[in-house]
């Protein structure tokens, strides 16, 4: 079973469209994340949710809106897509509450490769 | 803000030999964690090894080991008996004890020569 799964894995869309990427984790973790990897392979956090509550919101355009219906799901909706949004988007999760080293490890999904044309 | 630097954009090694990837970080905190992630061409981010800052003993995972020099803020990854499947981008990452995000280095592309 895949621990952190994202759909779709590949997405090609036109500028101006709205798209969503879905993420689910079956690890029982209480915290989920979205990271963006740009064309130069640089990885940076976008959002983090802990028990459905937004706890990290880096300087991301308002066109990006995360939604967490429950602690096992974190979806990313992007409005009015731009060429610069082309990237690989990674969902990830970790267990924050409770003091264990394994809880400090963040586990990643396989990534969703978004291409805006 | 914490920063992570990987000064080697690319490295190559002969199969079965040993290679060391460098990573330095900048922080004023005492409670933190360090990680190495591997990203093969499939793009999946795979955890290779992790280290708690308060532990002096270097972490090891089979052929992978780290050289953690806390005073020097250095966290290098040693891969022994390199295999073709080790070819990938390797990212060093830092996580503060009080924060819930990873700060990544720029990555090192490792090539294994048969």
XYZ file of C-alpha atoms in Angstrom:
231
model
C 0.000 0.000 0.000
C 1.255 3.445 -0.908
C 1.769 5.521 2.238
C 1.310 8.963 0.660
C -0.522 8.953 -2.646
C -1.161 11.834 -5.013
C -3.369 12.166 -8.062
C -2.877 12.941 -10.828
C 0.757 12.035 -11.336
C 0.969 14.020 -14.569
C -1.107 17.006 -15.585
C -0.812 19.168 -18.694
C -3.123 22.157 -18.853
C -3.484 25.544 -20.482
C -2.807 28.903 -18.943
C -5.774 30.347 -17.127
C -7.309 27.013 -16.201
C -8.093 25.880 -12.669
C -6.807 22.504 -11.496
C -6.632 20.411 -8.350
C -4.178 17.860 -7.037
C -5.369 15.397 -4.435
C -3.343 13.786 -1.676
C -4.117 11.023 0.790
C -1.952 9.420 3.455
C -2.640 6.123 5.213
C 0.116 6.452 7.812
C -2.174 7.847 10.486
C -0.114 11.054 10.578
C -1.549 14.280 11.927
C 0.364 16.702 9.709
C 0.434 17.075 5.941
C 2.401 19.310 3.598
C 2.685 20.589 0.064
C 6.150 21.171 -1.361
C 7.030 22.585 -4.765
C 10.049 21.524 -6.808
C 10.902 23.958 -9.565
C 12.710 23.366 -12.850
C 16.069 23.718 -11.113
C 15.099 20.923 -8.726
C 14.871 23.296 -5.769
C 12.376 22.093 -3.156
C 10.447 24.502 -0.981
C 7.523 24.165 1.358
C 4.240 25.807 0.435
C 1.737 24.774 3.101
C 1.411 22.616 6.169
C -1.724 21.420 7.948
C -1.891 19.897 11.404
C -5.181 18.165 12.210
C -6.904 20.102 9.432
C -5.559 23.421 10.696
C -3.252 25.529 8.548
C 0.038 26.028 10.401
C 2.472 26.979 7.642
C 1.680 29.244 4.734
C 4.813 30.360 2.972
C 4.769 33.234 0.519
C 2.525 31.539 -1.996
C 0.181 33.432 -4.390
C -3.463 33.511 -3.410
C -4.228 31.475 -6.512
C -3.049 28.453 -4.513
C -5.568 27.214 -1.981
C -5.046 24.096 0.093
C -7.983 22.245 1.583
C -7.888 19.577 4.263
C -11.256 17.821 4.699
C -9.732 15.514 7.309
C -6.269 14.803 8.619
C -5.695 12.044 6.050
C -6.337 14.288 3.051
C -4.796 17.501 1.805
C -5.771 18.805 -1.609
C -4.231 21.654 -3.554
C -6.348 23.822 -5.808
C -4.718 26.243 -8.214
C -6.691 29.008 -9.937
C -5.766 30.852 -13.117
C -2.708 28.760 -13.845
C 0.395 30.535 -15.106
C 3.435 29.254 -16.993
C 5.544 29.714 -13.867
C 3.372 27.247 -11.973
C 4.901 24.416 -13.974
C 6.672 22.263 -11.404
C 6.512 19.015 -9.501
C 4.257 19.279 -6.463
C 4.934 16.906 -3.597
C 2.529 16.006 -0.871
C 4.060 14.773 2.387
C 3.071 13.804 5.893
C 4.499 13.317 9.361
C 3.356 12.645 12.907
C 4.021 15.718 14.992
C 2.343 15.098 18.333
C 4.096 12.635 20.590
C 7.827 12.588 21.125
C 9.383 10.030 18.827
C 12.168 10.445 16.348
C 10.188 8.777 13.619
C 7.675 11.542 14.077
C 10.244 14.016 12.978
C 10.572 12.360 9.619
C 8.528 13.663 6.731
C 7.399 11.085 4.181
C 6.755 12.147 0.612
C 4.358 11.087 -2.094
C 5.516 10.380 -5.626
C 4.893 13.905 -6.836
C 2.492 15.448 -9.335
C 4.163 16.844 -12.433
C 2.226 19.928 -13.581
C 2.956 21.457 -16.966
C 1.218 24.681 -17.947
C 1.241 25.472 -21.669
C 16.535 31.659 8.836
C 18.191 28.315 8.425
C 20.024 27.527 5.225
C 21.393 24.305 3.784
C 24.212 24.257 1.239
C 25.322 21.428 -0.988
C 28.426 22.650 -2.750
C 28.701 19.775 -5.220
C 26.111 20.064 -8.017
C 27.373 16.808 -9.535
C 29.443 13.859 -8.417
C 30.421 10.606 -10.077
C 31.872 7.371 -8.772
C 32.848 3.995 -10.131
C 30.571 1.136 -9.247
C 31.623 -0.615 -6.013
C 33.653 2.369 -4.821
C 32.890 4.847 -2.061
C 31.656 8.408 -2.505
C 30.992 11.221 -0.055
C 28.441 13.963 -0.618
C 28.893 17.206 1.290
C 26.320 19.274 3.139
C 26.678 22.264 5.425
C 23.962 24.133 7.238
C 23.542 27.327 9.139
C 21.484 27.533 12.304
C 21.544 29.078 15.751
C 19.360 26.359 17.223
C 20.470 23.409 19.307
C 17.454 21.158 18.699
C 17.207 20.013 15.117
C 17.243 17.043 12.787
C 19.101 16.360 9.574
C 18.127 14.141 6.694
C 19.368 12.867 3.366
C 16.749 12.181 0.724
C 17.304 10.412 -2.587
C 15.379 11.375 -5.714
C 15.785 8.899 -8.593
C 14.566 9.736 -12.116
C 11.084 8.637 -11.059
C 11.049 11.867 -8.969
C 9.951 10.130 -5.790
C 11.595 11.488 -2.632
C 13.021 8.584 -0.652
C 14.432 8.942 2.845
C 17.979 7.597 2.986
C 19.139 8.412 6.493
C 18.377 10.734 9.400
C 20.284 12.163 12.344
C 19.246 13.813 15.588
C 21.459 16.766 16.457
C 21.776 15.807 20.111
C 23.221 12.400 19.224
C 26.967 12.319 18.825
C 26.942 8.911 17.214
C 26.796 9.023 13.432
C 23.783 7.360 11.864
C 24.244 4.369 9.571
C 21.848 2.496 7.314
C 23.493 -0.436 5.568
C 25.823 1.054 2.928
C 24.891 4.615 3.875
C 26.475 6.499 6.737
C 26.875 10.103 7.761
C 29.681 12.151 9.204
C 27.941 14.617 11.498
C 30.193 17.430 12.709
C 27.952 19.601 14.862
C 30.490 22.302 15.652
C 31.374 22.654 11.996
C 27.689 22.374 10.988
C 28.555 19.699 8.492
C 26.529 16.626 7.593
C 28.098 14.559 4.822
C 26.745 11.326 3.364
C 29.023 8.405 2.589
C 27.863 5.713 0.217
C 29.968 2.558 0.319
C 30.096 -0.124 -2.374
C 28.208 2.126 -4.798
C 25.601 0.419 -6.926
C 23.997 1.454 -10.204
C 20.715 1.911 -8.369
C 22.280 4.615 -6.221
C 22.299 6.990 -9.180
C 19.978 9.857 -8.270
C 19.724 13.406 -6.965
C 20.569 13.553 -3.284
C 19.129 16.272 -1.085
C 20.326 17.254 2.340
C 17.566 18.678 4.547
C 17.272 20.406 7.903
C 14.332 20.451 10.252
C 14.186 22.583 13.351
C 13.002 20.837 16.495
C 10.234 23.362 16.878
C 9.178 23.681 13.267
C 7.280 21.456 10.923
C 9.048 22.078 7.674
C 12.156 20.851 5.916
C 14.708 23.231 4.487
C 16.465 21.616 1.551
C 19.854 22.063 -0.037
C 20.228 22.510 -3.781
C 20.877 18.836 -4.402
C 23.789 16.793 -5.737
C 23.390 14.665 -8.828
C 25.234 11.372 -8.339
C 26.254 9.297 -11.335
C 27.495 5.726 -10.988
C 29.900 4.585 -13.666
C 29.820 0.853 -14.455
